Amino acid sequence: ITDCIAWAISHKLFPRFNYFIDVHAGDANEDLHSYVGYVVNGNQTSSAKEMAEAMGFDWIMRSERSIADSLPTQYATSEAVAQGIPALAIECGKMGVVTQEEAEKINSGLINVMRTLRLMPGAPSPANAPIEITKRVTVNSEHTGIFYSDYKAGQLVRKGMKIGYVTDLFGEHLQDVISPVDGFIVYKVSTPPINKGELLFNLGEY
């Protein structure tokens, strides 16, 4: 049934869209710094970038990738891009909670996007000067155990810096978690139990 729903959305709804915005709030186990993202692909790119800047967030994630017809698009934003629709992804909220302040931030950004695109009356607010992150790396656990870190999403880290550690279930040290790059913490797992191979940090490199 989910295949049928996905087919209907992509074939019946998407062709009617002029623009597409996918709003998310991070996963329930993620400490996340809010951001908007767009994909550099085809003619939709310039409009997608304009939409991203109009949201007024301080971080923009720019992804450059081709979307082949022979591969599943998997995500709604990717399907929109594949159909040439200017698309934007929003991540605002963390650890399964969206605060009133975050909800208002999303709403005001969406209104400004619609004004920028002349879909609503009123003058849009001028775009700010966000940080544009073009490369991201993940740090995964080498062991199954318990993950510890005092670092938070949004913090600056340096290559070689210890940003956490993993122990076994009895507290014996297994792994120091080291940042492989200079950058910012986009999000980190906030629940201590961790399995081997699972993500600990997503970092925006600069």
Coordinates of N, CA and C in Angstrom, one line a residue:
I1 N 0.8 -1.2 0.0 CA 0.0 0.0 0.0 C 0.9 1.3 0.0
T2 N 2.0 1.2 0.7 CA 2.9 2.4 0.7 C 3.4 2.7 -0.7
D3 N 3.7 1.6 -1.4 CA 4.2 1.9 -2.8 C 3.1 2.6 -3.6
C4 N 1.9 2.2 -3.4 CA 0.7 2.8 -4.2 C 0.6 4.3 -3.8
I5 N 0.7 4.6 -2.5 CA 0.6 5.9 -2.0 C 1.8 6.8 -2.6
A6 N 3.0 6.2 -2.5 CA 4.1 7.0 -3.1 C 3.9 7.2 -4.6
W7 N 3.5 6.3 -5.3 CA 3.2 6.4 -6.8 C 2.2 7.5 -7.0
A8 N 1.1 7.5 -6.2 CA 0.0 8.5 -6.4 C 0.5 9.9 -6.1
I9 N 1.3 10.0 -5.1 CA 1.8 11.4 -4.7 C 2.7 11.9 -5.8
S10 N 3.7 11.0 -6.3 CA 4.7 11.5 -7.2 C 4.1 11.7 -8.6
H11 N 3.0 10.9 -9.0 CA 2.5 11.0 -10.3 C 1.2 11.9 -10.5
K12 N 0.5 12.0 -9.4 CA -0.8 12.8 -9.4 C -0.6 14.1 -8.8
L13 N 0.1 14.3 -7.7 CA 0.3 15.5 -7.0 C 1.4 16.4 -7.5
F14 N 2.6 15.8 -7.6 CA 3.8 16.5 -7.9 C 3.7 17.3 -9.2
P15 N 3.2 16.7 -10.3 CA 3.1 17.4 -11.5 C 2.3 18.7 -11.4
R16 N 1.5 18.9 -10.4 CA 0.7 20.1 -10.2 C 1.4 21.2 -9.4
F17 N 2.6 20.9 -8.9 CA 3.3 21.8 -8.0 C 4.1 22.8 -8.8
N18 N 4.1 24.0 -8.4 CA 5.1 25.0 -8.9 C 6.3 25.1 -8.1
Y19 N 6.1 24.8 -6.8 CA 7.2 24.9 -5.8 C 6.9 23.8 -4.8
F20 N 8.0 23.3 -4.1 CA 7.8 22.3 -3.1 C 8.7 22.5 -1.9
I21 N 8.1 22.5 -0.7 CA 8.8 22.7 0.6 C 8.5 21.5 1.5
D22 N 9.5 20.8 2.0 CA 9.3 19.7 2.9 C 9.8 20.1 4.3
V23 N 8.9 20.1 5.3 CA 9.2 20.6 6.6 C 9.4 19.4 7.6
H24 N 10.5 19.4 8.2 CA 10.9 18.4 9.1 C 11.3 19.0 10.5
A25 N 11.4 18.2 11.5 CA 11.8 18.6 12.8 C 12.9 17.8 13.4
G26 N 13.8 17.2 12.6 CA 14.8 16.3 13.1 C 14.2 15.0 13.7
D27 N 15.0 14.0 13.8 CA 14.6 12.7 14.4 C 14.5 12.8 15.9
A28 N 13.7 11.9 16.5 CA 13.5 12.0 18.0 C 14.8 11.8 18.8
N29 N 15.8 11.2 18.2 CA 17.0 11.0 19.0 C 18.2 12.0 18.6
E30 N 17.8 13.1 17.9 CA 18.8 14.0 17.4 C 18.8 15.3 18.1
D31 N 20.0 15.8 18.5 CA 20.2 17.2 18.9 C 20.6 17.9 17.6
L32 N 19.8 18.8 17.1 CA 20.0 19.3 15.7 C 20.0 20.8 15.7
H33 N 20.8 21.4 14.9 CA 20.8 22.8 14.6 C 20.0 23.1 13.4
S34 N 19.0 24.0 13.5 CA 18.1 24.3 12.4 C 18.8 24.7 11.1
Y35 N 18.3 24.2 10.0 CA 18.9 24.6 8.7 C 17.8 24.4 7.6
V36 N 18.1 24.9 6.4 CA 17.3 24.7 5.2 C 18.3 24.1 4.2
G37 N 17.8 23.3 3.3 CA 18.6 22.7 2.3 C 18.0 22.7 0.9
Y38 N 18.9 22.9 -0.1 CA 18.4 22.8 -1.5 C 19.4 22.0 -2.3
V39 N 19.0 21.6 -3.5 CA 19.8 20.7 -4.4 C 20.2 21.5 -5.6
V40 N 21.5 21.5 -6.0 CA 21.9 22.0 -7.2 C 21.7 21.0 -8.3
N41 N 20.7 21.2 -9.1 CA 20.4 20.2 -10.2 C 19.4 20.9 -11.1
G42 N 19.8 21.2 -12.3 CA 18.9 21.6 -13.4 C 18.4 23.1 -13.2
N43 N 17.3 23.3 -13.9 CA 16.8 24.7 -13.9 C 16.1 25.1 -12.6
Q44 N 15.8 24.2 -11.8 CA 15.2 24.6 -10.5 C 16.1 25.2 -9.5
T45 N 17.4 25.1 -9.8 CA 18.4 25.5 -8.8 C 18.3 27.0 -8.3
S46 N 18.2 27.9 -9.2 CA 18.2 29.3 -8.8 C 17.0 29.7 -8.0
S47 N 15.8 29.1 -8.4 CA 14.6 29.4 -7.6 C 14.8 28.7 -6.2
A48 N 15.3 27.5 -6.1 CA 15.5 26.8 -4.9 C 16.4 27.6 -3.9
K49 N 17.5 28.1 -4.5 CA 18.4 28.9 -3.7 C 17.7 30.2 -3.2
E50 N 16.9 30.8 -4.0 CA 16.2 32.0 -3.6 C 15.3 31.7 -2.4
M51 N 14.6 30.6 -2.5 CA 13.7 30.1 -1.5 C 14.4 29.9 -0.2
A52 N 15.6 29.2 -0.3 CA 16.4 28.9 0.9 C 16.8 30.2 1.6
E53 N 17.3 31.1 0.9 CA 17.7 32.4 1.5 C 16.6 33.2 2.1
A54 N 15.4 33.1 1.5 CA 14.2 33.8 2.0 C 13.7 33.2 3.3
M55 N 14.1 32.0 3.6 CA 13.6 31.4 4.9 C 14.2 32.1 6.1
G56 N 15.4 32.8 5.9 CA 15.9 33.6 7.0 C 16.7 32.8 8.1
F57 N 17.0 31.5 7.8 CA 17.7 30.7 8.7 C 19.2 31.0 8.6
D58 N 20.0 30.7 9.6 CA 21.4 31.1 9.6 C 22.3 30.0 8.9
W59 N 21.8 28.8 8.7 CA 22.5 27.8 8.0 C 21.7 27.4 6.7
I60 N 22.4 27.2 5.6 CA 21.9 26.7 4.4 C 22.8 25.5 3.9
M61 N 22.2 24.3 3.7 CA 22.9 23.2 3.2 C 22.7 23.1 1.7
R62 N 23.8 23.2 0.9 CA 23.7 23.0 -0.5 C 24.3 21.7 -0.9
S63 N 23.4 20.9 -1.6 CA 23.8 19.6 -2.1 C 24.0 19.6 -3.6
E64 N 25.0 19.1 -4.1 CA 25.2 19.0 -5.6 C 25.2 17.5 -6.0
R65 N 24.2 17.1 -6.6 CA 24.1 15.7 -7.0 C 23.2 15.6 -8.2
S66 N 23.5 14.5 -9.0 CA 22.6 14.2 -10.1 C 21.6 13.2 -9.7
I67 N 20.4 13.3 -10.3 CA 19.3 12.4 -9.9 C 18.9 11.6 -11.1
A68 N 19.4 10.4 -11.2 CA 19.2 9.6 -12.4 C 17.8 9.0 -12.4
D69 N 17.2 8.9 -13.6 CA 15.9 8.4 -13.8 C 15.8 6.9 -13.4
S70 N 17.0 6.2 -13.4 CA 17.0 4.8 -13.2 C 17.0 4.4 -11.7
L71 N 17.2 5.4 -10.8 CA 17.3 5.2 -9.4 C 16.1 5.7 -8.7
P72 N 15.7 5.1 -7.6 CA 14.6 5.6 -6.8 C 15.0 6.9 -6.1
T73 N 14.1 7.9 -6.2 CA 14.4 9.2 -5.6 C 14.4 9.2 -4.1
Q74 N 13.6 8.3 -3.5 CA 13.6 8.0 -2.0 C 13.0 9.1 -1.2
Y75 N 13.5 10.3 -1.4 CA 12.9 11.4 -0.6 C 12.0 12.3 -1.4
A76 N 11.1 13.0 -0.7 CA 10.2 13.8 -1.5 C 10.9 15.0 -2.2
T77 N 11.8 15.6 -1.5 CA 12.6 16.7 -2.2 C 13.3 16.2 -3.4
S78 N 13.9 15.0 -3.4 CA 14.6 14.5 -4.5 C 13.6 14.2 -5.7
E79 N 12.4 13.8 -5.3 CA 11.4 13.5 -6.4 C 11.0 14.9 -7.0
A80 N 10.8 15.9 -6.2 CA 10.5 17.2 -6.8 C 11.6 17.7 -7.7
V81 N 12.9 17.6 -7.2 CA 14.0 18.0 -8.1 C 14.0 17.2 -9.4
A82 N 13.8 15.9 -9.3 CA 13.8 15.1 -10.5 C 12.8 15.5 -11.5
Q83 N 11.7 16.1 -11.0 CA 10.6 16.6 -11.9 C 10.8 18.1 -12.2
G84 N 11.9 18.7 -11.8 CA 12.2 20.0 -12.2 C 11.5 21.1 -11.4
I85 N 11.0 20.7 -10.2 CA 10.3 21.6 -9.3 C 11.2 22.2 -8.3
P86 N 11.3 23.5 -8.2 CA 12.1 24.1 -7.1 C 11.8 23.6 -5.8
A87 N 12.7 23.0 -5.0 CA 12.4 22.3 -3.8 C 13.3 22.7 -2.7
L88 N 12.7 22.7 -1.5 CA 13.4 23.1 -0.3 C 13.1 22.2 0.8
A89 N 14.1 21.8 1.6 CA 13.9 21.0 2.8 C 14.2 21.8 4.1
I90 N 13.4 21.7 5.1 CA 13.6 22.4 6.3 C 13.8 21.4 7.4
E91 N 14.8 21.7 8.3 CA 14.9 20.9 9.5 C 15.0 21.9 10.7
C92 N 13.9 21.9 11.5 CA 13.9 22.8 12.6 C 13.1 22.2 13.8
G93 N 13.8 22.0 14.9 CA 13.3 21.2 16.0 C 14.3 20.1 16.3
K94 N 14.2 19.5 17.5 CA 15.2 18.5 17.9 C 14.6 17.6 19.0
M95 N 15.1 16.4 19.0 CA 14.8 15.4 20.1 C 13.3 15.2 20.2
G96 N 12.6 15.2 19.0 CA 11.2 14.9 19.0 C 10.3 16.1 19.4
V97 N 10.8 17.3 19.6 CA 10.1 18.4 20.1 C 10.2 19.6 19.2
V98 N 9.1 20.3 18.9 CA 9.2 21.6 18.2 C 8.6 22.6 19.1
T99 N 9.4 23.6 19.5 CA 9.0 24.6 20.5 C 8.1 25.6 19.7
Q100 N 7.4 26.4 20.5 CA 6.6 27.5 19.9 C 7.5 28.5 19.1
E101 N 8.7 28.8 19.7 CA 9.6 29.6 19.0 C 10.1 29.1 17.6
E102 N 10.3 27.8 17.6 CA 10.7 27.1 16.4 C 9.6 27.1 15.4
A103 N 8.3 26.8 15.8 CA 7.2 26.8 15.0 C 7.0 28.2 14.3
E104 N 7.2 29.3 15.2 CA 7.0 30.6 14.6 C 8.1 30.9 13.6
K105 N 9.3 30.4 13.9 CA 10.4 30.6 13.0 C 10.1 30.0 11.6
I106 N 9.6 28.8 11.6 CA 9.2 28.1 10.4 C 8.1 28.9 9.7
N107 N 7.1 29.3 10.4 CA 5.9 30.0 9.8 C 6.4 31.3 9.2
S108 N 7.2 32.1 9.9 CA 7.6 33.4 9.4 C 8.4 33.2 8.1
G109 N 9.3 32.1 8.1 CA 10.1 31.8 7.0 C 9.3 31.5 5.8
L110 N 8.3 30.6 6.0 CA 7.4 30.2 4.9 C 6.6 31.4 4.3
I111 N 6.1 32.3 5.2 CA 5.4 33.5 4.7 C 6.4 34.3 3.8
N112 N 7.6 34.4 4.3 CA 8.6 35.3 3.5 C 8.9 34.6 2.2
V113 N 9.0 33.3 2.2 CA 9.2 32.6 0.9 C 8.1 32.9 -0.1
M114 N 6.8 32.8 0.4 CA 5.7 33.0 -0.4 C 5.6 34.5 -0.9
R115 N 6.0 35.4 -0.1 CA 6.1 36.8 -0.5 C 7.2 37.0 -1.6
T116 N 8.3 36.3 -1.3 CA 9.4 36.4 -2.3 C 9.0 35.9 -3.7
L117 N 8.2 34.8 -3.7 CA 7.7 34.2 -4.9 C 6.5 34.9 -5.5
R118 N 6.0 35.9 -4.8 CA 4.8 36.7 -5.1 C 3.6 35.8 -5.1
L119 N 3.5 34.9 -4.2 CA 2.3 34.1 -4.0 C 1.5 34.7 -2.9
M120 N 2.0 35.6 -2.1 CA 1.3 36.3 -1.1 C 1.5 37.8 -1.2
P121 N 0.6 38.6 -0.9 CA 0.8 40.1 -0.9 C 1.8 40.5 0.2
G122 N 2.4 41.6 0.0 CA 3.4 42.1 1.0 C 4.8 42.0 0.6
A123 N 5.6 42.9 1.1 CA 7.0 43.0 0.7 C 7.8 41.9 1.5
P124 N 8.6 41.1 0.9 CA 9.4 40.2 1.7 C 10.5 40.9 2.4
S125 N 10.9 40.2 3.5 CA 12.0 40.7 4.3 C 13.3 40.5 3.5
P126 N 14.3 41.3 3.6 CA 15.5 41.1 2.9 C 16.2 39.8 3.4
A127 N 16.9 39.1 2.5 CA 17.6 37.9 2.8 C 18.8 38.2 3.7
N128 N 19.0 37.4 4.7 CA 20.2 37.6 5.6 C 21.4 37.0 4.9
A129 N 22.5 37.0 5.6 CA 23.8 36.4 5.1 C 24.1 35.1 5.8
P130 N 23.4 34.0 5.4 CA 23.6 32.7 6.1 C 24.9 32.1 5.8
I131 N 25.3 31.2 6.6 CA 26.4 30.3 6.3 C 26.0 29.2 5.4
E132 N 26.6 29.1 4.2 CA 26.3 28.0 3.3 C 27.3 26.9 3.4
I133 N 26.8 25.7 3.8 CA 27.6 24.5 4.0 C 27.4 23.6 2.8
T134 N 28.5 23.3 2.2 CA 28.5 22.5 0.9 C 29.0 21.1 1.1
K135 N 29.6 20.8 2.2 CA 30.1 19.4 2.4 C 29.9 19.0 3.9
R136 N 29.4 17.8 4.0 CA 29.1 17.2 5.3 C 29.7 15.8 5.4
V137 N 30.1 15.5 6.6 CA 30.7 14.2 6.9 C 30.0 13.6 8.2
T138 N 30.0 12.3 8.2 CA 29.4 11.6 9.4 C 30.5 10.9 10.2
V139 N 30.3 10.8 11.5 CA 31.1 10.0 12.3 C 30.3 8.9 13.0
N140 N 30.7 7.7 12.7 CA 29.9 6.5 13.2 C 30.6 5.8 14.3
S141 N 29.8 5.1 15.1 CA 30.4 4.3 16.2 C 31.1 3.1 15.7
E142 N 32.3 2.8 16.3 CA 33.0 1.6 15.9 C 32.6 0.4 16.8
H143 N 31.7 0.7 17.8 CA 31.4 -0.4 18.8 C 29.9 -0.2 19.2
T144 N 29.4 -1.3 19.7 CA 28.1 -1.3 20.4 C 28.3 -1.0 21.8
G145 N 27.6 0.0 22.4 CA 27.8 0.4 23.8 C 27.1 1.6 24.2
I146 N 27.7 2.5 25.0 CA 27.1 3.7 25.5 C 27.9 4.9 25.0
F147 N 27.2 5.9 24.4 CA 27.9 7.0 23.8 C 27.8 8.2 24.8
Y148 N 28.9 8.9 25.0 CA 28.9 10.1 25.8 C 29.5 11.3 25.1
S149 N 28.9 12.4 25.2 CA 29.4 13.7 24.6 C 28.8 14.9 25.3
D150 N 29.6 15.9 25.6 CA 29.1 17.1 26.2 C 28.9 18.2 25.1
Y151 N 29.2 17.8 23.8 CA 29.1 18.8 22.8 C 27.6 18.9 22.3
K152 N 27.3 20.1 21.7 CA 25.9 20.3 21.3 C 25.9 20.7 19.8
A153 N 24.7 20.5 19.2 CA 24.5 20.9 17.8 C 24.8 22.4 17.7
G154 N 25.5 22.8 16.6 CA 25.8 24.2 16.4 C 27.2 24.6 16.8
Q155 N 27.8 23.7 17.6 CA 29.2 24.1 18.1 C 30.2 23.9 17.1
L156 N 31.2 24.7 17.2 CA 32.4 24.6 16.3 C 33.3 23.5 16.8
V157 N 33.9 22.7 15.9 CA 34.9 21.7 16.3 C 36.1 21.8 15.3
R158 N 37.2 21.3 15.8 CA 38.4 21.3 15.0 C 38.8 19.9 14.7
K159 N 39.5 19.7 13.6 CA 40.0 18.4 13.2 C 41.0 17.9 14.3
G160 N 40.7 16.6 14.7 CA 41.6 16.0 15.7 C 41.0 16.2 17.1
M161 N 40.0 17.0 17.3 CA 39.4 17.2 18.6 C 38.6 16.0 19.1
K162 N 38.8 15.7 20.4 CA 37.9 14.6 21.0 C 36.6 15.2 21.3
I163 N 35.5 14.7 20.7 CA 34.2 15.2 20.9 C 33.2 14.2 21.5
G164 N 33.7 13.1 22.0 CA 32.9 12.2 22.7 C 33.7 10.9 22.9
Y165 N 33.0 9.9 23.5 CA 33.6 8.6 23.7 C 32.6 7.5 23.8
V166 N 32.9 6.3 23.6 CA 32.0 5.1 23.7 C 32.6 4.1 24.7
T167 N 31.7 3.6 25.6 CA 32.1 2.6 26.6 C 31.3 1.3 26.3
D168 N 31.7 0.2 26.9 CA 30.8 -1.0 26.8 C 29.7 -0.8 27.9
L169 N 28.9 -1.8 28.0 CA 27.7 -1.7 29.0 C 28.1 -1.6 30.4
F170 N 29.4 -1.9 30.7 CA 29.9 -1.9 32.1 C 30.8 -0.7 32.3
G171 N 30.9 0.2 31.4 CA 31.7 1.4 31.6 C 33.1 1.3 31.2
E172 N 33.6 0.2 30.6 CA 34.9 0.1 30.1 C 35.1 0.9 28.8
H173 N 36.1 1.7 28.7 CA 36.3 2.6 27.5 C 36.6 1.7 26.3
L174 N 35.9 2.1 25.2 CA 36.1 1.4 23.9 C 36.6 2.3 22.8
Q175 N 36.2 3.5 22.8 CA 36.6 4.4 21.6 C 36.5 5.9 22.0
D176 N 37.5 6.6 21.6 CA 37.4 8.1 21.6 C 36.8 8.5 20.3
V177 N 35.9 9.4 20.3 CA 35.3 9.9 19.1 C 36.0 11.2 18.7
I178 N 36.7 11.2 17.5 CA 37.5 12.3 17.1 C 36.9 13.0 15.9
S179 N 36.9 14.3 15.9 CA 36.4 15.0 14.7 C 37.4 14.9 13.5
P180 N 36.9 14.4 12.4 CA 37.8 14.3 11.2 C 38.0 15.6 10.4
V181 N 37.3 16.6 10.8 CA 37.4 17.9 10.0 C 37.2 19.1 10.9
D182 N 37.6 20.3 10.4 CA 37.2 21.5 11.0 C 35.7 21.8 10.5
G183 N 34.9 22.1 11.4 CA 33.5 22.4 11.0 C 32.6 22.6 12.2
F184 N 31.3 22.4 11.9 CA 30.2 22.7 12.9 C 29.4 21.4 13.1
I185 N 28.9 21.2 14.3 CA 28.0 20.0 14.5 C 26.6 20.3 14.0
V186 N 26.2 19.7 12.9 CA 24.9 19.8 12.4 C 23.9 19.1 13.3
Y187 N 24.2 17.8 13.6 CA 23.4 17.1 14.6 C 24.2 16.0 15.2
K188 N 23.8 15.6 16.3 CA 24.4 14.4 17.0 C 23.3 13.6 17.6
V189 N 23.6 12.3 17.8 CA 22.7 11.4 18.5 C 22.6 11.8 20.0
S190 N 21.4 11.9 20.5 CA 21.3 12.3 21.9 C 20.9 11.2 22.9
T191 N 20.7 10.0 22.3 CA 20.4 8.8 23.2 C 21.6 8.0 23.4
P192 N 22.0 7.7 24.6 CA 23.3 7.0 24.9 C 23.5 5.6 24.2
P193 N 22.5 4.7 24.3 CA 22.8 3.4 23.7 C 23.0 3.5 22.2
I194 N 24.1 2.9 21.7 CA 24.5 3.0 20.3 C 24.9 1.6 19.8
N195 N 24.7 1.3 18.6 CA 25.1 0.1 17.9 C 26.3 0.4 17.0
K196 N 27.1 -0.6 16.8 CA 28.2 -0.5 15.9 C 27.7 -0.1 14.5
G197 N 28.4 0.9 14.0 CA 28.1 1.4 12.7 C 27.0 2.5 12.6
E198 N 26.4 2.8 13.8 CA 25.4 3.9 13.8 C 26.0 5.2 13.9
L199 N 25.3 6.2 13.4 CA 25.8 7.6 13.3 C 25.9 8.2 14.7
L200 N 27.0 8.9 15.0 CA 27.1 9.7 16.2 C 27.0 11.2 16.0
F201 N 27.7 11.6 14.9 CA 27.7 13.1 14.6 C 27.5 13.2 13.1
N202 N 26.9 14.3 12.7 CA 26.9 14.8 11.3 C 27.5 16.2 11.4
L203 N 28.6 16.4 10.7 CA 29.4 17.6 10.7 C 29.3 18.4 9.4
G204 N 29.2 19.7 9.5 CA 29.3 20.5 8.3 C 30.7 21.0 8.2
E205 N 31.4 20.7 7.1 CA 32.8 21.0 7.0 C 33.0 22.4 6.4
Y206 N 34.0 23.1 6.8 CA 34.3 24.4 6.2 C 35.8 24.5 5.9

